CSV table of C-alpha atoms in Angstrom, one decimal:
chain,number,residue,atom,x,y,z
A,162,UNK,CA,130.7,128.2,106.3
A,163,UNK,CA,128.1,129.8,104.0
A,164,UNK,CA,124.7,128.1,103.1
A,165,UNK,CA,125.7,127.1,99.6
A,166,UNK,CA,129.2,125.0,101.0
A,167,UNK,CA,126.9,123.3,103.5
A,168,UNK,CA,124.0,122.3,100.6
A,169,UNK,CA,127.2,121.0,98.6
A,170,UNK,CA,128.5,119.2,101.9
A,171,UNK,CA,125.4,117.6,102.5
A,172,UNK,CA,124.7,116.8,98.7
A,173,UNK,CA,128.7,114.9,98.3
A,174,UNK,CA,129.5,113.9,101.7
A,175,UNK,CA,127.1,110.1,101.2
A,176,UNK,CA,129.0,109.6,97.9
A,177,UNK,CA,132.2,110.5,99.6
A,178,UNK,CA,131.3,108.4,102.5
A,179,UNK,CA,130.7,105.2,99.7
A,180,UNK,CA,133.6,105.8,98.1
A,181,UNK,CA,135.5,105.8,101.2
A,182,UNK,CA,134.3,102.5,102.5
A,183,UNK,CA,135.0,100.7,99.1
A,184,UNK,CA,138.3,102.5,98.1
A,185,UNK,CA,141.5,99.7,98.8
A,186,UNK,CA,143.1,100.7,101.6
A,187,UNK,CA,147.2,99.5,101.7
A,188,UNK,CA,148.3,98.9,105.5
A,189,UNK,CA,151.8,100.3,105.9
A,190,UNK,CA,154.0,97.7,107.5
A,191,UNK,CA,153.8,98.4,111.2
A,192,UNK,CA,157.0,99.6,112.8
A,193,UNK,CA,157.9,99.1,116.3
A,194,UNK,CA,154.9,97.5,117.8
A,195,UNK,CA,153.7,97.6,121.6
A,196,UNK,CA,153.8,94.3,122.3
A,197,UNK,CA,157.8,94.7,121.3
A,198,UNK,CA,158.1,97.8,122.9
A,199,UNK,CA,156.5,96.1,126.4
A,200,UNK,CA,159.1,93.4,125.7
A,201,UNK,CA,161.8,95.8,125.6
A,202,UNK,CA,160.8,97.4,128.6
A,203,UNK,CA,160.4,94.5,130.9
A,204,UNK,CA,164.4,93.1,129.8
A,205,UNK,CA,165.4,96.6,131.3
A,206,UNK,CA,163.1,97.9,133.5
A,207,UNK,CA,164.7,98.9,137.2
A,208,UNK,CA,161.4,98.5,138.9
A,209,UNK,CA,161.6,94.5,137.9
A,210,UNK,CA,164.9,94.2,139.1
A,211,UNK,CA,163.4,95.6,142.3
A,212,UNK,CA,160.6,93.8,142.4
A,213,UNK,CA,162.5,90.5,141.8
A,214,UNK,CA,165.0,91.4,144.4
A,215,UNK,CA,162.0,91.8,146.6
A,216,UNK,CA,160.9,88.1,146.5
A,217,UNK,CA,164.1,86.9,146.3
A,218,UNK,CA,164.9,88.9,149.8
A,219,UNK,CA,160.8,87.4,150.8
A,220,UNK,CA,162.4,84.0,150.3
A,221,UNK,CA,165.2,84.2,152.1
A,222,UNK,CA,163.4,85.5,155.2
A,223,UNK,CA,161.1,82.5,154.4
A,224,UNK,CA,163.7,80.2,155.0
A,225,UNK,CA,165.1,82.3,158.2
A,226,UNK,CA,161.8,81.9,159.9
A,227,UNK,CA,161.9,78.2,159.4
A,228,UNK,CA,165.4,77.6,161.8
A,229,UNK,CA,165.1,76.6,164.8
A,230,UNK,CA,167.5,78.6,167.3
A,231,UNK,CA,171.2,77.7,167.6
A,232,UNK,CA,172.9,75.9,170.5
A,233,UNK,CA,175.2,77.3,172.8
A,234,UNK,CA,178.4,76.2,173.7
A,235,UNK,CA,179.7,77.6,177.0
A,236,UNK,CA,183.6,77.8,178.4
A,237,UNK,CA,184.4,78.4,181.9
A,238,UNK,CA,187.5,78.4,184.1
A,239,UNK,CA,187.3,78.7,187.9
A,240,UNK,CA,189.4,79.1,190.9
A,241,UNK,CA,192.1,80.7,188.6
A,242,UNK,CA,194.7,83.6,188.7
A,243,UNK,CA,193.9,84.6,192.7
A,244,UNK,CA,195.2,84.2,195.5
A,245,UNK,CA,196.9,81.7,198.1
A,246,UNK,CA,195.6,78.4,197.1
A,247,UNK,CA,194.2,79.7,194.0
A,248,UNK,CA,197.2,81.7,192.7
A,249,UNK,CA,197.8,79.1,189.8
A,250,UNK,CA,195.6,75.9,188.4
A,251,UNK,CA,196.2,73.6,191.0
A,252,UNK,CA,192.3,74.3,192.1
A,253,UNK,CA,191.2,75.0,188.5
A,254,UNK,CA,187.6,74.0,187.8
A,255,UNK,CA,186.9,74.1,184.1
A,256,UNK,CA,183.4,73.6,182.8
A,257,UNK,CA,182.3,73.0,179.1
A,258,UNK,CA,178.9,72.7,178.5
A,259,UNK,CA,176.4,72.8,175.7
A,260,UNK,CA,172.8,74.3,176.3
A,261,UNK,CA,169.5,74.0,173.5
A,262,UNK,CA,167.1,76.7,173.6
A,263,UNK,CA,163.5,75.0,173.4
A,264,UNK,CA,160.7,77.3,171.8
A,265,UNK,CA,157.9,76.7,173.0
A,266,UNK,CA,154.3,77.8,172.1
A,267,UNK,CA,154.2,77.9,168.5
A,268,UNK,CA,156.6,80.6,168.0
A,269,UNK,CA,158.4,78.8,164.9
A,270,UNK,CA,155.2,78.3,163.1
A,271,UNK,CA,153.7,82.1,163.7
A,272,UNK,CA,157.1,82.9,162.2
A,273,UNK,CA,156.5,81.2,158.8
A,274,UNK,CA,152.6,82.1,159.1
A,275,UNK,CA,154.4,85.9,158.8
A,276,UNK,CA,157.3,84.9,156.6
A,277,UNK,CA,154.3,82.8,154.0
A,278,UNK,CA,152.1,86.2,153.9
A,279,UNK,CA,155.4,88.6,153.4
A,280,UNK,CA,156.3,85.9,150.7
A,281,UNK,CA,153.1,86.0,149.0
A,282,UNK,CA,153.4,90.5,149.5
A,283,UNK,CA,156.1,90.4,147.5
A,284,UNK,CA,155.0,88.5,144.6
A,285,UNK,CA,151.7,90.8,144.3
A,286,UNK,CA,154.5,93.6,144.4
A,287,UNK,CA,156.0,91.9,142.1
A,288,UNK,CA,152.9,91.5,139.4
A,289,UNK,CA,152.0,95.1,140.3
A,290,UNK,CA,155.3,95.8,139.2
A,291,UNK,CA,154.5,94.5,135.9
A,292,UNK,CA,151.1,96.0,135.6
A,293,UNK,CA,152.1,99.1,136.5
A,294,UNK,CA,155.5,98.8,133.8
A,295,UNK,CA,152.6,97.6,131.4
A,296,UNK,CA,150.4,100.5,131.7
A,297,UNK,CA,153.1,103.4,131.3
A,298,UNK,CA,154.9,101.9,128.6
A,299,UNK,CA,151.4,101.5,126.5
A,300,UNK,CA,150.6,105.5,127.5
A,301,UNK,CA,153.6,106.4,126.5
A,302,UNK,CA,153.6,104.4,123.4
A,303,UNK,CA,150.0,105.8,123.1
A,304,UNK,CA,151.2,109.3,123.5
A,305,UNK,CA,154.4,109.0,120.8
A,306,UNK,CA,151.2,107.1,118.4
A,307,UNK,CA,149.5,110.5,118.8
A,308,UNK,CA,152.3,112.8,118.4
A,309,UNK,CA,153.5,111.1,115.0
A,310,UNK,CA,149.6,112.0,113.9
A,311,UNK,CA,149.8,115.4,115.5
A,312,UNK,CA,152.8,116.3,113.7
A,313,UNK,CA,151.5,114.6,110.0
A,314,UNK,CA,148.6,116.6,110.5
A,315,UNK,CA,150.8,119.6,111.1
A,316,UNK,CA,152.8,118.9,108.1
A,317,UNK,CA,149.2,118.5,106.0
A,318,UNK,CA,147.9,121.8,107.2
A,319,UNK,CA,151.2,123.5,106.2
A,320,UNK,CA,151.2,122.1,102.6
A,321,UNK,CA,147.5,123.6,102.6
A,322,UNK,CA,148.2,126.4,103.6
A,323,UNK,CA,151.3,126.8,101.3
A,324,UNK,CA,148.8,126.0,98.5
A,325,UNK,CA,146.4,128.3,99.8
A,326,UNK,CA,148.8,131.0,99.4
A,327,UNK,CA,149.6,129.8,96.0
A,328,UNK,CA,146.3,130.4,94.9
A,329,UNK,CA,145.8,133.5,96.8
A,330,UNK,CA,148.7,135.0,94.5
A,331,UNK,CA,147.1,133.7,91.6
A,332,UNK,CA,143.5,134.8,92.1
A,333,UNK,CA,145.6,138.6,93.0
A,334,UNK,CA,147.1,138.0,89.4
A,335,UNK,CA,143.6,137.4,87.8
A,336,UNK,CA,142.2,140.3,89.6
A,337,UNK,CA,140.1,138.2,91.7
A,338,UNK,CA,141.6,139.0,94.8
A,339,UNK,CA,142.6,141.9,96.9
A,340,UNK,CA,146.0,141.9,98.6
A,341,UNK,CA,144.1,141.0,101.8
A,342,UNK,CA,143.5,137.4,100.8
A,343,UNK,CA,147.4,137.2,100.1
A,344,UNK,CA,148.1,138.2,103.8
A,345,UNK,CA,145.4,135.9,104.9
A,346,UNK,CA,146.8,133.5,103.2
A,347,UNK,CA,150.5,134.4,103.9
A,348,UNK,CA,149.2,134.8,107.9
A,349,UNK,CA,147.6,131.2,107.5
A,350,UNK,CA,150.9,129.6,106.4
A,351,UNK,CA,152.7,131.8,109.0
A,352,UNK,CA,150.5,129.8,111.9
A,353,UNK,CA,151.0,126.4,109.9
A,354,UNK,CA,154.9,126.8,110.5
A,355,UNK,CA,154.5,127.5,114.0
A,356,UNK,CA,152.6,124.7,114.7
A,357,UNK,CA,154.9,122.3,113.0
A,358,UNK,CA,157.7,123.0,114.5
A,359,UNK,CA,156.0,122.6,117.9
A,360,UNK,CA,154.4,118.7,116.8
A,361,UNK,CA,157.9,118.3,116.1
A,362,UNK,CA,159.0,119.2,119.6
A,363,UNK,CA,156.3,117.5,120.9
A,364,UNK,CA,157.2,114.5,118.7
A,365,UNK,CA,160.5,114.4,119.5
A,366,UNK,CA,160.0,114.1,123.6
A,367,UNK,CA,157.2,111.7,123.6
A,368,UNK,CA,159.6,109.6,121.4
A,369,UNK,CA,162.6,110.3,124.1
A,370,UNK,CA,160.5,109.1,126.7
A,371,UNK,CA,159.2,106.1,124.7
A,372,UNK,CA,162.4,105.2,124.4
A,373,UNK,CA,163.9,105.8,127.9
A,374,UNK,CA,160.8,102.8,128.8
A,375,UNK,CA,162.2,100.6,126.4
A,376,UNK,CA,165.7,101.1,127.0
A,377,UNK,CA,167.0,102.1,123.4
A,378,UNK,CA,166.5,104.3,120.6
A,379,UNK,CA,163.0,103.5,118.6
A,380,UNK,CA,164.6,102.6,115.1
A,381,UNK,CA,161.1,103.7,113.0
A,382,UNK,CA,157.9,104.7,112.9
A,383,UNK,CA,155.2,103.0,115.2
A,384,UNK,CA,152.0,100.6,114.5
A,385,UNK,CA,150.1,103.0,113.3
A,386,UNK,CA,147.6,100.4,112.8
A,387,UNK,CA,147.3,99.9,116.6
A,388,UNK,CA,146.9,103.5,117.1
A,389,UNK,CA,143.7,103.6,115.1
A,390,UNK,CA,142.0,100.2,115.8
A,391,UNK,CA,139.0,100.8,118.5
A,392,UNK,CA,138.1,97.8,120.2
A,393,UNK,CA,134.3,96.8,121.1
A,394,UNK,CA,132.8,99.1,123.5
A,395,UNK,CA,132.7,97.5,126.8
A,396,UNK,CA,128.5,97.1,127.5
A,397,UNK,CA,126.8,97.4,130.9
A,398,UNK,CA,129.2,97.4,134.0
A,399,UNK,CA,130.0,94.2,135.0
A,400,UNK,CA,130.7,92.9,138.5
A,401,UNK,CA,134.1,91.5,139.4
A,402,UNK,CA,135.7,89.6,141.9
A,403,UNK,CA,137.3,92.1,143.7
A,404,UNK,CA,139.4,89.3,145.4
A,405,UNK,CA,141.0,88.6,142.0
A,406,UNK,CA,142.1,92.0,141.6
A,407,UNK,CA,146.5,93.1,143.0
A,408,UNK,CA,144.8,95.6,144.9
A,409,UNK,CA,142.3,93.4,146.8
A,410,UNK,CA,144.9,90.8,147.1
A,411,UNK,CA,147.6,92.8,148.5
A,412,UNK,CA,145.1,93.8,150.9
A,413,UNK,CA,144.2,90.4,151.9
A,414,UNK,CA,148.3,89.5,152.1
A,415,UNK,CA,148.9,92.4,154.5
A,416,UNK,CA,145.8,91.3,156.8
A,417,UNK,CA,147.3,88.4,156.5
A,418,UNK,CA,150.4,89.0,158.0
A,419,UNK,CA,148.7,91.5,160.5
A,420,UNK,CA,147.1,87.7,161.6
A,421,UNK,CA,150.1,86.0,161.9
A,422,UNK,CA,152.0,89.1,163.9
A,423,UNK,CA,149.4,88.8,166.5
A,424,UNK,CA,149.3,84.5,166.9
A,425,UNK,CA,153.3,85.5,167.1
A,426,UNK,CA,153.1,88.4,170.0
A,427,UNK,CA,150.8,85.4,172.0
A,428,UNK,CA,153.1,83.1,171.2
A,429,UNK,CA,155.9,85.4,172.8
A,430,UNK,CA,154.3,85.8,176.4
A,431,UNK,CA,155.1,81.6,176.1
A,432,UNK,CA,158.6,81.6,178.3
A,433,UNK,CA,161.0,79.4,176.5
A,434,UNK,CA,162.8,76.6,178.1
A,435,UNK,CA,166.8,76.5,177.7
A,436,UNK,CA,168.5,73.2,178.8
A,437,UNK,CA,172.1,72.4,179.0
A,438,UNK,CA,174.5,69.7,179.7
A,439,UNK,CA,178.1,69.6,180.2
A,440,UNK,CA,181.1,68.5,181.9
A,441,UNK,CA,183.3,70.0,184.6
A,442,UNK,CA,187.0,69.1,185.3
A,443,UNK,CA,188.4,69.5,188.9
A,444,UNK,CA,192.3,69.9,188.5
A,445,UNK,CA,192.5,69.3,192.3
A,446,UNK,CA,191.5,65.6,192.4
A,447,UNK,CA,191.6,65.0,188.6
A,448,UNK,CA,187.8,64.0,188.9
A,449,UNK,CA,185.3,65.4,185.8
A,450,UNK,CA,181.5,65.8,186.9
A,451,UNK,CA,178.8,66.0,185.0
A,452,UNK,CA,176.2,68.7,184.9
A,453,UNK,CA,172.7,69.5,183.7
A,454,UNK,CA,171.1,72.8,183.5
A,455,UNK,CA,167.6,74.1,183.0
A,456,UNK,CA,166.5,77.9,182.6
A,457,UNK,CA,162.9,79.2,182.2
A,458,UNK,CA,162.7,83.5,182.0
A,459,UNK,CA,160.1,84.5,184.6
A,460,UNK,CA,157.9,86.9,182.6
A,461,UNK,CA,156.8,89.6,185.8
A,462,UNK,CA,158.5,92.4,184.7
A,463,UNK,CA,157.2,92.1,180.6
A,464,UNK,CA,154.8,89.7,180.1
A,465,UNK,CA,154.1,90.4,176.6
A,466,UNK,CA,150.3,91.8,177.4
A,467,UNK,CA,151.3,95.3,175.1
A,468,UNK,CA,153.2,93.8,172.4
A,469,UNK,CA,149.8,91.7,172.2
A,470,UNK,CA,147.5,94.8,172.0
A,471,UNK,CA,150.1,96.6,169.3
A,472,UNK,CA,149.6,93.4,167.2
A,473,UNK,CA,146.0,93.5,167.6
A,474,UNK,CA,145.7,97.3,166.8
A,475,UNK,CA,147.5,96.7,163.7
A,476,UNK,CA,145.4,93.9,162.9
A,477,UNK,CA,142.1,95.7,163.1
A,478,UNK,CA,144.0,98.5,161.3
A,479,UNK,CA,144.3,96.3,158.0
A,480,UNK,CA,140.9,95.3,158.0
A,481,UNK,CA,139.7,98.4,158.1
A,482,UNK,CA,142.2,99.2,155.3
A,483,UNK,CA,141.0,96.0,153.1
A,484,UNK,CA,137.4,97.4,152.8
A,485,UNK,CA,138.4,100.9,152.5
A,486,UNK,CA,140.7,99.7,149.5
A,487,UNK,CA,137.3,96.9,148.5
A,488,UNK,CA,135.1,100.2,148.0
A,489,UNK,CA,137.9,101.7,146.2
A,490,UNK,CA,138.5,99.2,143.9
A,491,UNK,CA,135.3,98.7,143.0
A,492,UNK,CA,134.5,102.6,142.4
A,493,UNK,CA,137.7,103.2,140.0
A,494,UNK,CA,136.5,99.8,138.3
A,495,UNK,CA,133.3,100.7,137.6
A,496,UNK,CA,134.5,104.6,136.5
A,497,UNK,CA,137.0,103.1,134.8
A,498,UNK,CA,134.4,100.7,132.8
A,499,UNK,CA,132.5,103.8,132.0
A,500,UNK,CA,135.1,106.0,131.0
A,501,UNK,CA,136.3,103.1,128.3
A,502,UNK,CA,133.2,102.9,127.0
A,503,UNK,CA,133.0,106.6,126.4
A,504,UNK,CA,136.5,106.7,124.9
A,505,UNK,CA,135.3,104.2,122.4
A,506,UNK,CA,132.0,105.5,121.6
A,507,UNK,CA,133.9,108.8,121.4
A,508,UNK,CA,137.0,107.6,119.3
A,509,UNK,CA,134.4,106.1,117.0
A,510,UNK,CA,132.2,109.2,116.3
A,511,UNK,CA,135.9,111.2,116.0
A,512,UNK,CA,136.9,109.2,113.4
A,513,UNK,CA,134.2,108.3,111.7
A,514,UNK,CA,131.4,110.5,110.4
A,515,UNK,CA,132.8,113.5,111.8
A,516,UNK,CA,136.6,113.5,110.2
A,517,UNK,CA,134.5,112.5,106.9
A,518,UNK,CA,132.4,115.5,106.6
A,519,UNK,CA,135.2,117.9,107.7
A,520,UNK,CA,137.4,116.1,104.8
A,521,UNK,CA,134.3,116.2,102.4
A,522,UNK,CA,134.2,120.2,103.2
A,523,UNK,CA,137.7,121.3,103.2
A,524,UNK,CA,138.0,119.7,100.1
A,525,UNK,CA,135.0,121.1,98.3
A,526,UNK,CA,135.9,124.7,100.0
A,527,UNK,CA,139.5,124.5,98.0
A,528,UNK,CA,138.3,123.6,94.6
A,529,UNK,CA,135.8,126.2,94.9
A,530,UNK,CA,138.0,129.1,96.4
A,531,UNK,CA,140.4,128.4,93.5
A,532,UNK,CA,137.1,128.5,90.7
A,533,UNK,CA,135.9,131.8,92.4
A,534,UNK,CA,132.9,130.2,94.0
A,535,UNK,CA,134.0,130.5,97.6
A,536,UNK,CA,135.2,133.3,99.4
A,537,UNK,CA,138.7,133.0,101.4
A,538,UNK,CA,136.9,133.4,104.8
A,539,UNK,CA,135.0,130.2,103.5
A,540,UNK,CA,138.0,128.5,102.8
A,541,UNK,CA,139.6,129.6,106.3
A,542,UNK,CA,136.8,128.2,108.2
A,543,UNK,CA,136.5,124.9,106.4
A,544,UNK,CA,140.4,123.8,106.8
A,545,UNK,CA,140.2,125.6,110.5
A,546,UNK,CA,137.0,123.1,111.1
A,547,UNK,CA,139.6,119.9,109.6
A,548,UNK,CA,142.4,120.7,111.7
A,549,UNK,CA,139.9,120.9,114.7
A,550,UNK,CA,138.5,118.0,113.6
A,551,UNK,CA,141.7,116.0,113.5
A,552,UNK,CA,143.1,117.3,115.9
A,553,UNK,CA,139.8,115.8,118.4
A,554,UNK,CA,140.1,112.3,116.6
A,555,UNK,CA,143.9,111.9,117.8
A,556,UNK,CA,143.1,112.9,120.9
A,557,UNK,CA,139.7,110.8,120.9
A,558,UNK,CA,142.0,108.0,119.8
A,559,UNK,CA,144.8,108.8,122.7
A,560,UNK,CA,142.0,108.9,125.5
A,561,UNK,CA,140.5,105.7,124.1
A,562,UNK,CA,143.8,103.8,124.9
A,563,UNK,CA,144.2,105.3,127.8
A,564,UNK,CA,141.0,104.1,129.0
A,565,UNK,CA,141.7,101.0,128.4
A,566,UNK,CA,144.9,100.7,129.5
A,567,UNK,CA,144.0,101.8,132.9
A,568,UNK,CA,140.7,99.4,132.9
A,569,UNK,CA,143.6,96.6,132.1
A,570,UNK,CA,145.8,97.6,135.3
A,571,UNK,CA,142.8,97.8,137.5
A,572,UNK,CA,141.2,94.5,136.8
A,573,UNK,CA,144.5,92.7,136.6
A,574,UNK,CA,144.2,89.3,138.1
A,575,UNK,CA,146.5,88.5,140.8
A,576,UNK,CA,149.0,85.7,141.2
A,577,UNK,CA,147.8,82.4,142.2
A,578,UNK,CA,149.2,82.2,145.4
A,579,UNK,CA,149.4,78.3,144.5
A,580,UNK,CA,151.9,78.3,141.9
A,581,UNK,CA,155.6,77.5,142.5
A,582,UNK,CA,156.3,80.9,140.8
């Protein structure tokens, strides 16, 4: 851009600037917003289904742990089908009798301890499920946002360029330009075609896979009001209960049940008493006797000392998993803080002074290539420096929301674990 275009830039852009600010602006109705588009996508989305079947399966084995073992009833029939004496049921002995396995040590209540920490596992999965649903359904709806604007600024830079050619003829019937500028121009509009048929590719997919998320065809345009709206810029990092965090708490619910498996593998080198009653016929006499049992496994052979060292291996094992995911958490946090407030500070700077001056100088370069004050290489560079610049600012916009979106999922609070749910 030559000397005189930037003195005229820098004389117009304040007044432009002004008039900017205090020109009416009339908000298009929003189309499909994300809030409706998350709604959608929860009423169809598999990964709730599974997520839900998840706790309800958590429940069930809830309840599971909670019976106590069943009793057994026992048949037997002696002294039958042999020989001599016993060759038919004149010495039959027949038995019944009913024995009740007794659990002993605590077994019943490690089995909840690990059925209560599975329970509360699922229903983190289960919020993760709808964090995780909730951030790729706003990226995508971030990334269709950002395609309609790519492909409206395609459709801009062709209709320039088409009027660039229009004046390039013109200038070539004044005599004021060679057939170079024509080509230029004609070379220009060539490029603008070509790039709007690939936005409208590109617009077209991100809008397929918008739609896939919410289950349906979008039926309009989207909020472009959302698209452009730039939050505060988050200030110094803050610190965060990591606790509060799905990722710290899933942590804590598999350390949990790592806990519980071992107080269960003690529990199981208890022996566990079975005792029995019944009644036994003599078809001999005609007389019925009672009986009693009692049964105790003698533990020599398996006493339970490995399955104890397993449980305690694991145990260690998910501690050393909950801090490796704590300093985790906490980095991505604290990158992700930073990166938001980049986004912002950058989405502001994009859209702001930046997109104003570039739109202050393509539009000085046009009315002065068509007077004869500007060359066309002047004019080139100008609308080349716009598209640039519009291009950066929807793509300053995009990684804005992104940002944020992804400092949402990581700092999403867990479930209380006290709720009924």
């Amino acid at each position: 851009m030559n000397r005189l275009l930037a003195a005229l830039l820098a004389a117009t852009s304040p007044l432009s600037a002004a008039q900017a600010k205090s020109a009416p602006t009339a908000e298009a109705p929003p189309g499909l917003t994300l809030e409706q588009a998350l709604d959608l996508a929860s009423a169809t989305a598999p990964s709730l289904d599974a997520a839900g079947a998840g706790v309800d399966a958590a429940r069930a084995a809830q309840a599971a742990a909670g019976l106590r073992p069943n009793p057994i009833l026992t048949v037997e029939a002696e002294n039958v089908a042999g020989t001599g004496l016993y060759s038919d049921t004149k010495s039959l002995e027949a038995t019944t009798s009913l024995a009740l396995p007794l659990e002993l040590g605590g077994k019943r209540s490690a089995r909840l301890a690990i059925a209560a920490a599975q329970r509360d596992r699922a229903f983190i999965e289960q919020a993760v499920a709808r964090v995780d649903l909730r951030f790729a359904v706003t990226r995508a709806y971030a990334e269709a946002a950002a395609s309609e604007r790519r492909l409206a600024n395609a459709r801009d830079q062709l209709r320039i360029a088409g009027e660039g050619l229009h004046a390039a003829h013109v200038r070539l019937r004044a005599g004021r330009a060679s057939p170079m500028e024509v080509q230029r121009a004609e070379l220009a509009r060539i490029n603008a075609q070509a790039a709007l048929v690939r936005m409208e590719r590109s617009a077209e997919t991100a809008r397929f896979i918008l739609a896939q998320r919410i289950g349906q065809a979008i039926p309009g345009a989207l909020d472009a009001g959302w698209f452009d709206r730039i939050g505060t810029a988050p200030g110094p990092l803050q610190p965060l209960e990591l606790t509060e965090t799905l990722a710290l708490a899933a942590a804590n619910a598999d350390l949990a049940a790592s806990s519980a498996q071992v107080r269960l593998a003690r529990t199981q080198r208890i022996p566990d008493l079975t005792v029995g009653a019944g009644v036994r016929r003599l078809e001999a006499t005609n007389d019925s006797a009672a009986l009693f049992s009692l049964s105790l496994p003698l533990p020599f052979l398996n006493g339970g000392k490995a399955a104890v060292g397993q449980a305690l291996a694991e145990q260690r094992r998910a501690e050393a998993q909950r801090r490796a995911t704590a300093q985790e958490v906490a980095q991505a946090i604290a990158q992700a803080q930073a990166e938001a407030a980049n986004a912002a500070i950058g989405a502001e700077t994009a859209t702001g002074p930046a997109l104003a001056a570039a739109e202050e100088a393509a539009r000085i370069a046009r009315i002065g290539y068509r007077e004869g004050k500007f060359s066309q290489l002047d004019l080139l560079d100008a609308e080349r420096t716009l598209t640039e610049t519009k291009a950066a600012a929807i793509e300053a916009l995009l990684a804005y929301h992104n940002a944020r979106a992804q400092l949402e999922r990581l700092t999403a609070r867990a479930p209380d674990q006290g709720d009924d749910r």
